[in-house]
Amino acid sequence: MTRSNQSQRDHNLRERALKLFPWICAHCGREFDGKKLSQLTVHHKDHNHDNNPPDGSNWELLCLYCHDNEHQRYQATDSSDATSPRRQEEQPSTFTPFAHLSDLLKHKT
């Protein structure tokens, strides 16, 4: 796919997403309108840019900051899975934060 075709596809995708969804960042909740609408981007939830269902179920609108953060998290997850040895299954926590709460409340008068 050439750059001009990809650019046109991305523009059409964004226009469709802006018609389907409210102009609010799905992560931070900021609202966008007017000139600031250009800061709202289309994010593919499964990170597959070829998965574009007509109902937009694979998309969400994110502001530039949340979009960058989402991709950095995705890349960090990919790189840590590839480089780290297989982890042993973690044991469930046995910590009980309110175990001695009744004792503490008894001493308060």
PDB file of N, CA and C in Angstrom:
ATOM      1  N   MET A   1       0.852  -1.178   0.000  1.00  0.00           N
ATOM      2  CA  MET A   1       0.000   0.000   0.000  1.00  0.00           C
ATOM      3  C   MET A   1       0.895   1.236   0.000  1.00  0.00           C
ATOM      4  N   THR A   2       0.632   2.151  -0.880  1.00  0.00           N
ATOM      5  CA  THR A   2       1.435   3.370  -0.951  1.00  0.00           C
ATOM      6  C   THR A   2       1.074   4.316   0.178  1.00  0.00           C
ATOM      7  N   ARG A   3       1.965   5.261   0.420  1.00  0.00           N
ATOM      8  CA  ARG A   3       1.725   6.217   1.510  1.00  0.00           C
ATOM      9  C   ARG A   3       0.468   7.039   1.289  1.00  0.00           C
ATOM     10  N   SER A   4       0.219   7.435   0.048  1.00  0.00           N
ATOM     11  CA  SER A   4      -0.972   8.254  -0.216  1.00  0.00           C
ATOM     12  C   SER A   4      -2.248   7.443   0.004  1.00  0.00           C
ATOM     13  N   ASN A   5      -2.227   6.173  -0.385  1.00  0.00           N
ATOM     14  CA  ASN A   5      -3.392   5.316  -0.141  1.00  0.00           C
ATOM     15  C   ASN A   5      -3.595   5.100   1.356  1.00  0.00           C
ATOM     16  N   GLN A   6      -2.505   4.889   2.075  1.00  0.00           N
ATOM     17  CA  GLN A   6      -2.612   4.680   3.517  1.00  0.00           C
ATOM     18  C   GLN A   6      -3.107   5.947   4.203  1.00  0.00           C
ATOM     19  N   SER A   7      -2.618   7.087   3.776  1.00  0.00           N
ATOM     20  CA  SER A   7      -3.053   8.360   4.347  1.00  0.00           C
ATOM     21  C   SER A   7      -4.548   8.585   4.106  1.00  0.00           C
ATOM     22  N   GLN A   8      -5.010   8.272   2.909  1.00  0.00           N
ATOM     23  CA  GLN A   8      -6.427   8.416   2.575  1.00  0.00           C
ATOM     24  C   GLN A   8      -7.267   7.441   3.396  1.00  0.00           C
ATOM     25  N   ARG A   9      -6.774   6.215   3.550  1.00  0.00           N
ATOM     26  CA  ARG A   9      -7.494   5.217   4.339  1.00  0.00           C
ATOM     27  C   ARG A   9      -7.607   5.669   5.784  1.00  0.00           C
ATOM     28  N   ASP A  10      -6.489   6.181   6.354  1.00  0.00           N
ATOM     29  CA  ASP A  10      -6.502   6.661   7.729  1.00  0.00           C
ATOM     30  C   ASP A  10      -7.459   7.833   7.903  1.00  0.00           C
ATOM     31  N   HIS A  11      -7.498   8.729   6.932  1.00  0.00           N
ATOM     32  CA  HIS A  11      -8.406   9.874   6.994  1.00  0.00           C
ATOM     33  C   HIS A  11      -9.860   9.402   6.979  1.00  0.00           C
ATOM     34  N   ASN A  12     -10.187   8.481   6.074  1.00  0.00           N
ATOM     35  CA  ASN A  12     -11.555   7.950   6.001  1.00  0.00           C
ATOM     36  C   ASN A  12     -11.922   7.215   7.279  1.00  0.00           C
ATOM     37  N   LEU A  13     -10.975   6.471   7.823  1.00  0.00           N
ATOM     38  CA  LEU A  13     -11.201   5.736   9.066  1.00  0.00           C
ATOM     39  C   LEU A  13     -11.502   6.703  10.205  1.00  0.00           C
ATOM     40  N   ARG A  14     -10.737   7.768  10.288  1.00  0.00           N
ATOM     41  CA  ARG A  14     -10.937   8.766  11.338  1.00  0.00           C
ATOM     42  C   ARG A  14     -12.294   9.451  11.191  1.00  0.00           C
ATOM     43  N   GLU A  15     -12.653   9.790   9.972  1.00  0.00           N
ATOM     44  CA  GLU A  15     -13.959  10.423   9.739  1.00  0.00           C
ATOM     45  C   GLU A  15     -15.097   9.502  10.170  1.00  0.00           C
ATOM     46  N   ARG A  16     -14.979   8.224   9.852  1.00  0.00           N
ATOM     47  CA  ARG A  16     -16.012   7.254  10.266  1.00  0.00           C
ATOM     48  C   ARG A  16     -16.065   7.134  11.779  1.00  0.00           C
ATOM     49  N   ALA A  17     -14.897   7.080  12.418  1.00  0.00           N
ATOM     50  CA  ALA A  17     -14.853   6.945  13.875  1.00  0.00           C
ATOM     51  C   ALA A  17     -15.446   8.179  14.555  1.00  0.00           C
ATOM     52  N   LEU A  18     -15.175   9.363  14.015  1.00  0.00           N
ATOM     53  CA  LEU A  18     -15.714  10.585  14.606  1.00  0.00           C
ATOM     54  C   LEU A  18     -17.233  10.657  14.471  1.00  0.00           C
ATOM     55  N   LYS A  19     -17.792   9.993  13.460  1.00  0.00           N
ATOM     56  CA  LYS A  19     -19.249   9.946  13.312  1.00  0.00           C
ATOM     57  C   LYS A  19     -19.869   8.920  14.262  1.00  0.00           C
ATOM     58  N   LEU A  20     -19.129   7.857  14.564  1.00  0.00           N
ATOM     59  CA  LEU A  20     -19.664   6.777  15.392  1.00  0.00           C
ATOM     60  C   LEU A  20     -19.590   7.062  16.892  1.00  0.00           C
ATOM     61  N   PHE A  21     -18.504   7.701  17.320  1.00  0.00           N
ATOM     62  CA  PHE A  21     -18.236   7.817  18.751  1.00  0.00           C
ATOM     63  C   PHE A  21     -18.315   9.265  19.217  1.00  0.00           C
ATOM     64  N   PRO A  22     -18.616   9.456  20.510  1.00  0.00           N
ATOM     65  CA  PRO A  22     -18.564  10.817  21.062  1.00  0.00           C
ATOM     66  C   PRO A  22     -17.118  11.307  21.064  1.00  0.00           C
ATOM     67  N   TRP A  23     -16.924  12.595  20.981  1.00  0.00           N
ATOM     68  CA  TRP A  23     -15.585  13.181  20.871  1.00  0.00           C
ATOM     69  C   TRP A  23     -14.933  13.299  22.248  1.00  0.00           C
ATOM     70  N   ILE A  24     -14.736  12.149  22.861  1.00  0.00           N
ATOM     71  CA  ILE A  24     -14.175  12.052  24.207  1.00  0.00           C
ATOM     72  C   ILE A  24     -13.080  10.990  24.185  1.00  0.00           C
ATOM     73  N   CYS A  25     -11.956  11.260  24.826  1.00  0.00           N
ATOM     74  CA  CYS A  25     -10.886  10.271  24.923  1.00  0.00           C
ATOM     75  C   CYS A  25     -11.379   9.106  25.775  1.00  0.00           C
ATOM     76  N   ALA A  26     -11.258   7.891  25.243  1.00  0.00           N
ATOM     77  CA  ALA A  26     -11.759   6.702  25.937  1.00  0.00           C
ATOM     78  C   ALA A  26     -10.955   6.379  27.192  1.00  0.00           C
ATOM     79  N   HIS A  27      -9.751   6.927  27.344  1.00  0.00           N
ATOM     80  CA  HIS A  27      -8.947   6.631  28.533  1.00  0.00           C
ATOM     81  C   HIS A  27      -9.031   7.726  29.590  1.00  0.00           C
ATOM     82  N   CYS A  28      -8.755   8.966  29.206  1.00  0.00           N
ATOM     83  CA  CYS A  28      -8.717  10.026  30.220  1.00  0.00           C
ATOM     84  C   CYS A  28     -10.027  10.789  30.351  1.00  0.00           C
ATOM     85  N   GLY A  29     -10.922  10.652  29.382  1.00  0.00           N
ATOM     86  CA  GLY A  29     -12.232  11.285  29.476  1.00  0.00           C
ATOM     87  C   GLY A  29     -12.286  12.740  29.039  1.00  0.00           C
ATOM     88  N   ARG A  30     -11.184  13.284  28.521  1.00  0.00           N
ATOM     89  CA  ARG A  30     -11.211  14.667  28.036  1.00  0.00           C
ATOM     90  C   ARG A  30     -12.128  14.792  26.839  1.00  0.00           C
ATOM     91  N   GLU A  31     -12.864  15.902  26.790  1.00  0.00           N
ATOM     92  CA  GLU A  31     -13.748  16.167  25.664  1.00  0.00           C
ATOM     93  C   GLU A  31     -13.026  17.042  24.649  1.00  0.00           C
ATOM     94  N   PHE A  32     -13.343  16.837  23.362  1.00  0.00           N
ATOM     95  CA  PHE A  32     -12.691  17.572  22.290  1.00  0.00           C
ATOM     96  C   PHE A  32     -13.746  18.148  21.356  1.00  0.00           C
ATOM     97  N   ASP A  33     -13.470  19.345  20.869  1.00  0.00           N
ATOM     98  CA  ASP A  33     -14.307  19.967  19.840  1.00  0.00           C
ATOM     99  C   ASP A  33     -13.513  21.083  19.182  1.00  0.00           C
ATOM    100  N   GLY A  34     -14.026  21.620  18.123  1.00  0.00           N
ATOM    101  CA  GLY A  34     -13.377  22.731  17.431  1.00  0.00           C
ATOM    102  C   GLY A  34     -11.967  22.407  16.980  1.00  0.00           C
ATOM    103  N   LYS A  35     -11.054  23.324  17.242  1.00  0.00           N
ATOM    104  CA  LYS A  35      -9.666  23.164  16.810  1.00  0.00           C
ATOM    105  C   LYS A  35      -8.967  22.005  17.518  1.00  0.00           C
ATOM    106  N   LYS A  36      -9.364  21.725  18.732  1.00  0.00           N
ATOM    107  CA  LYS A  36      -8.715  20.661  19.501  1.00  0.00           C
ATOM    108  C   LYS A  36      -9.128  19.262  19.048  1.00  0.00           C
ATOM    109  N   LEU A  37     -10.110  19.165  18.189  1.00  0.00           N
ATOM    110  CA  LEU A  37     -10.555  17.865  17.689  1.00  0.00           C
ATOM    111  C   LEU A  37      -9.425  17.140  16.961  1.00  0.00           C
ATOM    112  N   SER A  38      -8.471  17.884  16.424  1.00  0.00           N
ATOM    113  CA  SER A  38      -7.342  17.266  15.726  1.00  0.00           C
ATOM    114  C   SER A  38      -6.454  16.471  16.682  1.00  0.00           C
ATOM    115  N   GLN A  39      -6.582  16.689  17.985  1.00  0.00           N
ATOM    116  CA  GLN A  39      -5.791  15.961  18.976  1.00  0.00           C
ATOM    117  C   GLN A  39      -6.414  14.613  19.332  1.00  0.00           C
ATOM    118  N   LEU A  40      -7.553  14.310  18.763  1.00  0.00           N
ATOM    119  CA  LEU A  40      -8.225  13.043  19.029  1.00  0.00           C
ATOM    120  C   LEU A  40      -7.897  12.070  17.904  1.00  0.00           C
ATOM    121  N   THR A  41      -7.407  10.897  18.245  1.00  0.00           N
ATOM    122  CA  THR A  41      -6.956   9.925  17.251  1.00  0.00           C
ATOM    123  C   THR A  41      -7.739   8.628  17.356  1.00  0.00           C
ATOM    124  N   VAL A  42      -7.684   7.839  16.299  1.00  0.00           N
ATOM    125  CA  VAL A  42      -8.336   6.528  16.284  1.00  0.00           C
ATOM    126  C   VAL A  42      -7.307   5.478  16.678  1.00  0.00           C
ATOM    127  N   HIS A  43      -7.641   4.691  17.675  1.00  0.00           N
ATOM    128  CA  HIS A  43      -6.753   3.623  18.139  1.00  0.00           C
ATOM    129  C   HIS A  43      -7.408   2.275  17.846  1.00  0.00           C
ATOM    130  N   HIS A  44      -6.633   1.349  17.295  1.00  0.00           N
ATOM    131  CA  HIS A  44      -7.115  -0.021  17.072  1.00  0.00           C
ATOM    132  C   HIS A  44      -6.882  -0.810  18.349  1.00  0.00           C
ATOM    133  N   LYS A  45      -7.936  -1.284  18.961  1.00  0.00           N
ATOM    134  CA  LYS A  45      -7.835  -1.977  20.242  1.00  0.00           C
ATOM    135  C   LYS A  45      -6.944  -3.203  20.175  1.00  0.00           C
ATOM    136  N   ASP A  46      -6.991  -3.936  19.063  1.00  0.00           N
ATOM    137  CA  ASP A  46      -6.171  -5.145  18.944  1.00  0.00           C
ATOM    138  C   ASP A  46      -4.829  -4.864  18.257  1.00  0.00           C
ATOM    139  N   HIS A  47      -4.537  -3.606  18.004  1.00  0.00           N
ATOM    140  CA  HIS A  47      -3.296  -3.140  17.372  1.00  0.00           C
ATOM    141  C   HIS A  47      -3.130  -3.660  15.947  1.00  0.00           C
ATOM    142  N   ASN A  48      -4.198  -4.139  15.335  1.00  0.00           N
ATOM    143  CA  ASN A  48      -4.178  -4.604  13.945  1.00  0.00           C
ATOM    144  C   ASN A  48      -4.858  -3.541  13.090  1.00  0.00           C
ATOM    145  N   HIS A  49      -4.071  -2.805  12.328  1.00  0.00           N
ATOM    146  CA  HIS A  49      -4.607  -1.691  11.537  1.00  0.00           C
ATOM    147  C   HIS A  49      -5.395  -2.156  10.319  1.00  0.00           C
ATOM    148  N   ASP A  50      -5.389  -3.445  10.048  1.00  0.00           N
ATOM    149  CA  ASP A  50      -6.191  -3.979   8.949  1.00  0.00           C
ATOM    150  C   ASP A  50      -7.554  -4.467   9.423  1.00  0.00           C
ATOM    151  N   ASN A  51      -7.769  -4.538  10.724  1.00  0.00           N
ATOM    152  CA  ASN A  51      -9.031  -4.988  11.302  1.00  0.00           C
ATOM    153  C   ASN A  51      -9.926  -3.763  11.508  1.00  0.00           C
ATOM    154  N   ASN A  52     -10.747  -3.468  10.508  1.00  0.00           N
ATOM    155  CA  ASN A  52     -11.601  -2.278  10.526  1.00  0.00           C
ATOM    156  C   ASN A  52     -13.058  -2.650  10.282  1.00  0.00           C
ATOM    157  N   PRO A  53     -13.734  -3.230  11.282  1.00  0.00           N
ATOM    158  CA  PRO A  53     -15.137  -3.580  11.096  1.00  0.00           C
ATOM    159  C   PRO A  53     -15.998  -2.333  10.893  1.00  0.00           C
ATOM    160  N   PRO A  54     -17.057  -2.446  10.110  1.00  0.00           N
ATOM    161  CA  PRO A  54     -17.897  -1.275   9.817  1.00  0.00           C
ATOM    162  C   PRO A  54     -18.549  -0.650  11.049  1.00  0.00           C
ATOM    163  N   ASP A  55     -18.742  -1.447  12.113  1.00  0.00           N
ATOM    164  CA  ASP A  55     -19.380  -0.904  13.314  1.00  0.00           C
ATOM    165  C   ASP A  55     -18.374  -0.228  14.249  1.00  0.00           C
ATOM    166  N   GLY A  56     -17.083  -0.291  13.903  1.00  0.00           N
ATOM    167  CA  GLY A  56     -16.062   0.370  14.719  1.00  0.00           C
ATOM    168  C   GLY A  56     -15.739  -0.339  16.013  1.00  0.00           C
ATOM    169  N   SER A  57     -16.096  -1.610  16.129  1.00  0.00           N
ATOM    170  CA  SER A  57     -15.906  -2.327  17.389  1.00  0.00           C
ATOM    171  C   SER A  57     -14.431  -2.536  17.742  1.00  0.00           C
ATOM    172  N   ASN A  58     -13.523  -2.348  16.804  1.00  0.00           N
ATOM    173  CA  ASN A  58     -12.090  -2.487  17.099  1.00  0.00           C
ATOM    174  C   ASN A  58     -11.422  -1.129  17.312  1.00  0.00           C
ATOM    175  N   TRP A  59     -12.182  -0.069  17.347  1.00  0.00           N
ATOM    176  CA  TRP A  59     -11.625   1.269  17.470  1.00  0.00           C
ATOM    177  C   TRP A  59     -12.033   1.908  18.784  1.00  0.00           C
ATOM    178  N   GLU A  60     -11.212   2.866  19.178  1.00  0.00           N
ATOM    179  CA  GLU A  60     -11.587   3.789  20.245  1.00  0.00           C
ATOM    180  C   GLU A  60     -10.888   5.106  19.957  1.00  0.00           C
ATOM    181  N   LEU A  61     -11.511   6.180  20.364  1.00  0.00           N
ATOM    182  CA  LEU A  61     -10.908   7.495  20.181  1.00  0.00           C
ATOM    183  C   LEU A  61     -10.061   7.812  21.408  1.00  0.00           C
ATOM    184  N   LEU A  62      -8.795   8.144  21.165  1.00  0.00           N
ATOM    185  CA  LEU A  62      -7.875   8.496  22.241  1.00  0.00           C
ATOM    186  C   LEU A  62      -7.212   9.828  21.923  1.00  0.00           C
ATOM    187  N   CYS A  63      -6.934  10.602  22.953  1.00  0.00           N
ATOM    188  CA  CYS A  63      -6.163  11.828  22.741  1.00  0.00           C
ATOM    189  C   CYS A  63      -4.727  11.431  22.405  1.00  0.00           C
ATOM    190  N   LEU A  64      -3.957  12.373  21.905  1.00  0.00           N
ATOM    191  CA  LEU A  64      -2.584  12.085  21.492  1.00  0.00           C
ATOM    192  C   LEU A  64      -1.763  11.471  22.624  1.00  0.00           C
ATOM    193  N   TYR A  65      -1.927  11.989  23.832  1.00  0.00           N
ATOM    194  CA  TYR A  65      -1.143  11.516  24.970  1.00  0.00           C
ATOM    195  C   TYR A  65      -1.508  10.080  25.337  1.00  0.00           C
ATOM    196  N   CYS A  66      -2.787   9.796  25.432  1.00  0.00           N
ATOM    197  CA  CYS A  66      -3.223   8.441  25.783  1.00  0.00           C
ATOM    198  C   CYS A  66      -2.880   7.459  24.665  1.00  0.00           C
ATOM    199  N   HIS A  67      -2.961   7.903  23.415  1.00  0.00           N
ATOM    200  CA  HIS A  67      -2.633   7.038  22.286  1.00  0.00           C
ATOM    201  C   HIS A  67      -1.154   6.652  22.333  1.00  0.00           C
ATOM    202  N   ASP A  68      -0.282   7.633  22.546  1.00  0.00           N
ATOM    203  CA  ASP A  68       1.147   7.339  22.667  1.00  0.00           C
ATOM    204  C   ASP A  68       1.410   6.412  23.842  1.00  0.00           C
ATOM    205  N   ASN A  69       0.767   6.679  24.967  1.00  0.00           N
ATOM    206  CA  ASN A  69       0.944   5.847  26.156  1.00  0.00           C
ATOM    207  C   ASN A  69       0.507   4.409  25.893  1.00  0.00           C
ATOM    208  N   GLU A  70      -0.609   4.242  25.218  1.00  0.00           N
ATOM    209  CA  GLU A  70      -1.122   2.904  24.909  1.00  0.00           C
ATOM    210  C   GLU A  70      -0.130   2.133  24.039  1.00  0.00           C
ATOM    211  N   HIS A  71       0.442   2.787  23.040  1.00  0.00           N
ATOM    212  CA  HIS A  71       1.393   2.105  22.165  1.00  0.00           C
ATOM    213  C   HIS A  71       2.706   1.806  22.890  1.00  0.00           C
ATOM    214  N   GLN A  72       3.137   2.689  23.785  1.00  0.00           N
ATOM    215  CA  GLN A  72       4.339   2.420  24.570  1.00  0.00           C
ATOM    216  C   GLN A  72       4.122   1.231  25.497  1.00  0.00           C
ATOM    217  N   ARG A  73       2.958   1.150  26.106  1.00  0.00           N
ATOM    218  CA  ARG A  73       2.647   0.003  26.971  1.00  0.00           C
ATOM    219  C   ARG A  73       2.626  -1.283  26.168  1.00  0.00           C
ATOM    220  N   TYR A  74       2.041  -1.241  24.992  1.00  0.00           N
ATOM    221  CA  TYR A  74       1.961  -2.422  24.124  1.00  0.00           C
ATOM    222  C   TYR A  74       3.358  -2.872  23.705  1.00  0.00           C
ATOM    223  N   GLN A  75       4.219  -1.920  23.339  1.00  0.00           N
ATOM    224  CA  GLN A  75       5.583  -2.253  22.939  1.00  0.00           C
ATOM    225  C   GLN A  75       6.378  -2.793  24.123  1.00  0.00           C
ATOM    226  N   ALA A  76       6.176  -2.230  25.306  1.00  0.00           N
ATOM    227  CA  ALA A  76       6.879  -2.703  26.494  1.00  0.00           C
ATOM    228  C   ALA A  76       6.455  -4.129  26.830  1.00  0.00           C
ATOM    229  N   THR A  77       5.179  -4.429  26.669  1.00  0.00           N
ATOM    230  CA  THR A  77       4.684  -5.776  26.927  1.00  0.00           C
ATOM    231  C   THR A  77       5.277  -6.757  25.931  1.00  0.00           C
ATOM    232  N   ASP A  78       5.320  -6.359  24.662  1.00  0.00           N
ATOM    233  CA  ASP A  78       5.905  -7.220  23.636  1.00  0.00           C
ATOM    234  C   ASP A  78       7.367  -7.506  23.914  1.00  0.00           C
ATOM    235  N   SER A  79       8.131  -6.473  24.252  1.00  0.00           N
ATOM    236  CA  SER A  79       9.570  -6.666  24.463  1.00  0.00           C
ATOM    237  C   SER A  79       9.844  -7.443  25.744  1.00  0.00           C
ATOM    238  N   SER A  80       9.059  -7.233  26.792  1.00  0.00           N
ATOM    239  CA  SER A  80       9.301  -7.969  28.039  1.00  0.00           C
ATOM    240  C   SER A  80       8.930  -9.436  27.891  1.00  0.00           C
ATOM    241  N   ASP A  81       7.915  -9.744  27.109  1.00  0.00           N
ATOM    242  CA  ASP A  81       7.560 -11.139  26.884  1.00  0.00           C
ATOM    243  C   ASP A  81       8.642 -11.859  26.091  1.00  0.00           C
ATOM    244  N   ALA A  82       9.268 -11.152  25.168  1.00  0.00           N
ATOM    245  CA  ALA A  82      10.265 -11.774  24.310  1.00  0.00           C
ATOM    246  C   ALA A  82      11.592 -11.976  25.022  1.00  0.00           C
ATOM    247  N   THR A  83      11.948 -11.095  25.964  1.00  0.00           N
ATOM    248  CA  THR A  83      13.268 -11.160  26.576  1.00  0.00           C
ATOM    249  C   THR A  83      13.284 -11.830  27.937  1.00  0.00           C
ATOM    250  N   SER A  84      12.181 -11.843  28.645  1.00  0.00           N
ATOM    251  CA  SER A  84      12.195 -12.399  29.993  1.00  0.00           C
ATOM    252  C   SER A  84      11.991 -13.907  29.957  1.00  0.00           C
ATOM    253  N   PRO A  85      12.639 -14.613  30.885  1.00  0.00           N
ATOM    254  CA  PRO A  85      12.394 -16.051  30.955  1.00  0.00           C
ATOM    255  C   PRO A  85      10.970 -16.302  31.424  1.00  0.00           C
ATOM    256  N   ARG A  86      10.496 -17.465  31.150  1.00  0.00           N
ATOM    257  CA  ARG A  86       9.125 -17.799  31.535  1.00  0.00           C
ATOM    258  C   ARG A  86       8.983 -17.735  33.053  1.00  0.00           C
ATOM    259  N   ARG A  87       8.033 -16.950  33.507  1.00  0.00           N
ATOM    260  CA  ARG A  87       7.829 -16.773  34.939  1.00  0.00           C
ATOM    261  C   ARG A  87       7.044 -17.949  35.506  1.00  0.00           C
ATOM    262  N   GLN A  88       7.368 -18.273  36.741  1.00  0.00           N
ATOM    263  CA  GLN A  88       6.568 -19.281  37.417  1.00  0.00           C
ATOM    264  C   GLN A  88       5.225 -18.664  37.750  1.00  0.00           C
ATOM    265  N   GLU A  89       4.234 -19.499  37.827  1.00  0.00           N
ATOM    266  CA  GLU A  89       2.902 -18.988  38.145  1.00  0.00           C
ATOM    267  C   GLU A  89       2.926 -18.369  39.523  1.00  0.00           C
ATOM    268  N   GLU A  90       2.444 -17.135  39.626  1.00  0.00           N
ATOM    269  CA  GLU A  90       2.470 -16.419  40.887  1.00  0.00           C
ATOM    270  C   GLU A  90       1.456 -17.002  41.855  1.00  0.00           C
ATOM    271  N   GLN A  91       1.859 -17.044  43.117  1.00  0.00           N
ATOM    272  CA  GLN A  91       0.980 -17.541  44.164  1.00  0.00           C
ATOM    273  C   GLN A  91       0.011 -16.427  44.564  1.00  0.00           C
ATOM    274  N   PRO A  92      -1.212 -16.769  44.912  1.00  0.00           N
ATOM    275  CA  PRO A  92      -2.157 -15.734  45.341  1.00  0.00           C
ATOM    276  C   PRO A  92      -1.698 -15.109  46.657  1.00  0.00           C
ATOM    277  N   SER A  93      -2.043 -13.858  46.841  1.00  0.00           N
ATOM    278  CA  SER A  93      -1.654 -13.137  48.044  1.00  0.00           C
ATOM    279  C   SER A  93      -2.418 -13.659  49.253  1.00  0.00           C
ATOM    280  N   THR A  94      -1.731 -13.730  50.380  1.00  0.00           N
ATOM    281  CA  THR A  94      -2.378 -14.140  51.629  1.00  0.00           C
ATOM    282  C   THR A  94      -2.535 -12.950  52.566  1.00  0.00           C
ATOM    283  N   PHE A  95      -2.171 -11.776  52.111  1.00  0.00           N
ATOM    284  CA  PHE A  95      -2.261 -10.569  52.919  1.00  0.00           C
ATOM    285  C   PHE A  95      -3.717 -10.207  53.158  1.00  0.00           C
ATOM    286  N   THR A  96      -4.061  -9.942  54.401  1.00  0.00           N
ATOM    287  CA  THR A  96      -5.418  -9.516  54.752  1.00  0.00           C
ATOM    288  C   THR A  96      -5.316  -8.157  55.450  1.00  0.00           C
ATOM    289  N   PRO A  97      -5.582  -7.090  54.750  1.00  0.00           N
ATOM    290  CA  PRO A  97      -5.350  -5.748  55.282  1.00  0.00           C
ATOM    291  C   PRO A  97      -6.218  -5.378  56.480  1.00  0.00           C
ATOM    292  N   PHE A  98      -7.362  -6.005  56.645  1.00  0.00           N
ATOM    293  CA  PHE A  98      -8.258  -5.639  57.738  1.00  0.00           C
ATOM    294  C   PHE A  98      -8.289  -6.685  58.848  1.00  0.00           C
ATOM    295  N   ALA A  99      -7.286  -7.536  58.887  1.00  0.00           N
ATOM    296  CA  ALA A  99      -7.277  -8.627  59.863  1.00  0.00           C
ATOM    297  C   ALA A  99      -7.339  -8.125  61.299  1.00  0.00           C
ATOM    298  N   HIS A 100      -6.632  -7.071  61.636  1.00  0.00           N
ATOM    299  CA  HIS A 100      -6.573  -6.580  63.012  1.00  0.00           C
ATOM    300  C   HIS A 100      -7.342  -5.276  63.186  1.00  0.00           C
ATOM    301  N   LEU A 101      -8.236  -4.997  62.300  1.00  0.00           N
ATOM    302  CA  LEU A 101      -8.999  -3.753  62.375  1.00  0.00           C
ATOM    303  C   LEU A 101      -9.869  -3.698  63.623  1.00  0.00           C
ATOM    304  N   SER A 102     -10.483  -4.787  63.963  1.00  0.00           N
ATOM    305  CA  SER A 102     -11.352  -4.789  65.161  1.00  0.00           C
ATOM    306  C   SER A 102     -10.559  -4.485  66.423  1.00  0.00           C
ATOM    307  N   ASP A 103      -9.327  -4.991  66.511  1.00  0.00           N
ATOM    308  CA  ASP A 103      -8.487  -4.702  67.666  1.00  0.00           C
ATOM    309  C   ASP A 103      -8.146  -3.211  67.729  1.00  0.00           C
ATOM    310  N   LEU A 104      -7.832  -2.630  66.578  1.00  0.00           N
ATOM    311  CA  LEU A 104      -7.508  -1.215  66.539  1.00  0.00           C
ATOM    312  C   LEU A 104      -8.702  -0.349  66.915  1.00  0.00           C
ATOM    313  N   LEU A 105      -9.882  -0.763  66.476  1.00  0.00           N
ATOM    314  CA  LEU A 105     -11.089   0.018  66.787  1.00  0.00           C
ATOM    315  C   LEU A 105     -11.471  -0.089  68.256  1.00  0.00           C
ATOM    316  N   LYS A 106     -11.173  -1.208  68.896  1.00  0.00           N
ATOM    317  CA  LYS A 106     -11.482  -1.384  70.310  1.00  0.00           C
ATOM    318  C   LYS A 106     -10.650  -0.441  71.178  1.00  0.00           C
ATOM    319  N   HIS A 107      -9.392  -0.210  70.766  1.00  0.00           N
ATOM    320  CA  HIS A 107      -8.506   0.649  71.553  1.00  0.00           C
ATOM    321  C   HIS A 107      -8.832   2.119  71.390  1.00  0.00           C
ATOM    322  N   LYS A 108      -9.543   2.475  70.338  1.00  0.00           N
ATOM    323  CA  LYS A 108      -9.939   3.881  70.154  1.00  0.00           C
ATOM    324  C   LYS A 108     -11.161   4.162  70.998  1.00  0.00           C
ATOM    325  N   THR A 109     -11.133   5.292  71.687  1.00  0.00           N
ATOM    326  CA  THR A 109     -12.309   5.634  72.487  1.00  0.00           C
ATOM    327  C   THR A 109     -12.889   6.947  72.092  1.00  0.00           C
TER     328      THR A 109
END
